[in-house]
Amino acid sequence: MDTKDFLFSIIVPVYNTERFIEKSLNSILRAIDKDCEVIIINDGSTDNSGALIKKFLDNLPLEYKDNFVYIIKENKGLADTKNVGIDISKGKYISVVDSDDCIGEDFYNIARKYVK
């Protein structure tokens, strides 16, 4: 990833959410623009979450490849996972989207109006 600044850093902590992860990541992709980075942190999932994340990343549109970061770490819990994301985030604002949640397509457009 280059050193450009992002408006939003979106942290996605993942632990054993294979049933939801694809839908969640697709909802994020539909909601972001080029001023968003998405930091996906796999907290040692033991299910198929990791393979599904890699498949999603492999199929990203080329213009968004540099907006996504994927980290795999040893399971240390949700707080540690969020802190890892915060530590590497480059955005002015931090957002967390759980890997079993979906957001609306206008989520970050609405947020932009409030932060600018």
CSV table of C-alpha atoms in Angstrom, one decimal:
chain,number,residue,atom,x,y,z
A,1,MET,CA,0.0,0.0,0.0
A,2,ASP,CA,1.2,3.5,-0.7
A,3,THR,CA,1.5,6.2,1.9
A,4,LYS,CA,-1.5,8.2,0.9
A,5,ASP,CA,-3.8,9.4,3.6
A,6,PHE,CA,-7.3,8.0,4.0
A,7,LEU,CA,-10.3,9.7,5.4
A,8,PHE,CA,-11.7,6.4,6.9
A,9,SER,CA,-9.9,3.4,8.2
A,10,ILE,CA,-12.3,0.5,8.4
A,11,ILE,CA,-11.3,-2.2,10.7
A,12,VAL,CA,-12.9,-5.6,10.2
A,13,PRO,CA,-12.0,-8.1,13.0
A,14,VAL,CA,-12.7,-11.7,11.9
A,15,TYR,CA,-13.0,-14.8,14.0
A,16,ASN,CA,-14.9,-17.8,12.7
A,17,THR,CA,-17.5,-16.0,10.7
A,18,GLU,CA,-17.4,-18.0,7.5
A,19,ARG,CA,-21.2,-17.9,7.2
A,20,PHE,CA,-21.2,-14.1,7.0
A,21,ILE,CA,-17.8,-12.8,5.9
A,22,GLU,CA,-18.4,-12.6,2.2
A,23,LYS,CA,-21.7,-10.7,2.6
A,24,SER,CA,-20.1,-8.4,5.1
A,25,LEU,CA,-17.0,-7.6,2.9
A,26,ASN,CA,-19.2,-7.1,-0.2
A,27,SER,CA,-21.3,-4.6,1.7
A,28,ILE,CA,-18.2,-2.7,2.7
A,29,LEU,CA,-16.9,-2.7,-0.8
A,30,ARG,CA,-20.2,-1.3,-2.1
A,31,ALA,CA,-20.0,1.5,0.6
A,32,ILE,CA,-16.5,2.7,0.2
A,33,ASP,CA,-14.8,5.1,-2.1
A,34,LYS,CA,-11.1,5.6,-2.8
A,35,ASP,CA,-10.6,7.6,0.5
A,36,CYS,CA,-11.3,4.5,2.6
A,37,GLU,CA,-8.9,1.8,3.6
A,38,VAL,CA,-10.2,-1.6,4.8
A,39,ILE,CA,-8.1,-3.5,7.3
A,40,ILE,CA,-9.2,-7.1,7.6
A,41,ILE,CA,-7.7,-8.8,10.7
A,42,ASN,CA,-8.1,-12.6,11.0
A,43,ASP,CA,-7.8,-13.3,14.7
A,44,GLY,CA,-6.7,-17.0,14.2
A,45,SER,CA,-10.0,-18.3,12.7
A,46,THR,CA,-10.2,-22.1,12.7
A,47,ASP,CA,-13.0,-22.2,10.1
A,48,ASN,CA,-13.0,-21.3,6.4
A,49,SER,CA,-13.0,-17.6,7.0
A,50,GLY,CA,-9.4,-17.1,5.8
A,51,ALA,CA,-10.0,-18.9,2.5
A,52,LEU,CA,-13.1,-16.8,1.9
A,53,ILE,CA,-11.2,-13.6,2.7
A,54,LYS,CA,-8.4,-14.5,0.2
A,55,LYS,CA,-11.0,-15.3,-2.5
A,56,PHE,CA,-12.7,-11.9,-1.9
A,57,LEU,CA,-9.3,-10.1,-2.1
A,58,ASP,CA,-8.3,-11.9,-5.2
A,59,ASN,CA,-11.5,-10.8,-6.9
A,60,LEU,CA,-11.4,-7.1,-5.9
A,61,PRO,CA,-11.6,-4.6,-8.7
A,62,LEU,CA,-8.1,-3.4,-9.6
A,63,GLU,CA,-8.8,0.2,-8.5
A,64,TYR,CA,-9.5,-1.0,-4.9
A,65,LYS,CA,-6.6,-3.5,-4.5
A,66,ASP,CA,-4.5,-0.9,-2.6
A,67,ASN,CA,-7.3,0.0,-0.3
A,68,PHE,CA,-7.4,-3.4,1.4
A,69,VAL,CA,-4.9,-4.8,4.0
A,70,TYR,CA,-5.2,-8.4,5.2
A,71,ILE,CA,-3.5,-9.5,8.5
A,72,ILE,CA,-3.6,-13.0,10.0
A,73,LYS,CA,-2.6,-13.1,13.7
A,74,GLU,CA,-2.7,-15.5,16.6
A,75,ASN,CA,-6.0,-15.5,18.4
A,76,LYS,CA,-5.8,-12.9,21.2
A,77,GLY,CA,-9.4,-11.6,21.3
A,78,LEU,CA,-11.5,-8.8,19.9
A,79,ALA,CA,-9.8,-5.9,21.8
A,80,ASP,CA,-6.3,-7.0,20.7
A,81,THR,CA,-7.5,-7.4,17.1
A,82,LYS,CA,-9.0,-3.9,17.1
A,83,ASN,CA,-5.8,-2.5,18.5
A,84,VAL,CA,-3.7,-4.1,15.8
A,85,GLY,CA,-6.0,-2.4,13.2
A,86,ILE,CA,-5.8,1.0,15.0
A,87,ASP,CA,-2.0,0.7,15.1
A,88,ILE,CA,-1.6,0.3,11.4
A,89,SER,CA,-4.5,2.6,10.3
A,90,LYS,CA,-3.8,5.6,8.1
A,91,GLY,CA,-7.2,7.2,8.1
A,92,LYS,CA,-8.3,10.3,9.9
A,93,TYR,CA,-11.3,8.5,11.3
A,94,ILE,CA,-11.6,4.9,12.4
A,95,SER,CA,-14.7,2.7,11.8
A,96,VAL,CA,-15.2,-0.9,12.9
A,97,VAL,CA,-17.5,-3.2,11.0
A,98,ASP,CA,-17.8,-6.6,12.6
A,99,SER,CA,-17.4,-9.5,10.1
A,100,ASP,CA,-20.9,-10.7,10.7
A,101,ASP,CA,-22.5,-7.3,10.0
A,102,CYS,CA,-23.5,-5.6,6.8
A,103,ILE,CA,-23.6,-1.8,6.1
A,104,GLY,CA,-25.7,0.2,3.7
A,105,GLU,CA,-24.2,1.4,0.4
A,106,ASP,CA,-24.6,5.0,1.6
A,107,PHE,CA,-23.0,4.5,5.1
A,108,TYR,CA,-19.7,6.3,4.3
A,109,ASN,CA,-21.3,8.9,2.1
A,110,ILE,CA,-23.5,9.9,5.0
A,111,ALA,CA,-20.5,9.8,7.4
A,112,ARG,CA,-18.5,12.1,5.1
A,113,LYS,CA,-21.2,14.8,5.4
A,114,TYR,CA,-20.8,14.7,9.2
A,115,VAL,CA,-17.0,14.8,9.4
A,116,LYS,CA,-16.3,17.5,6.8
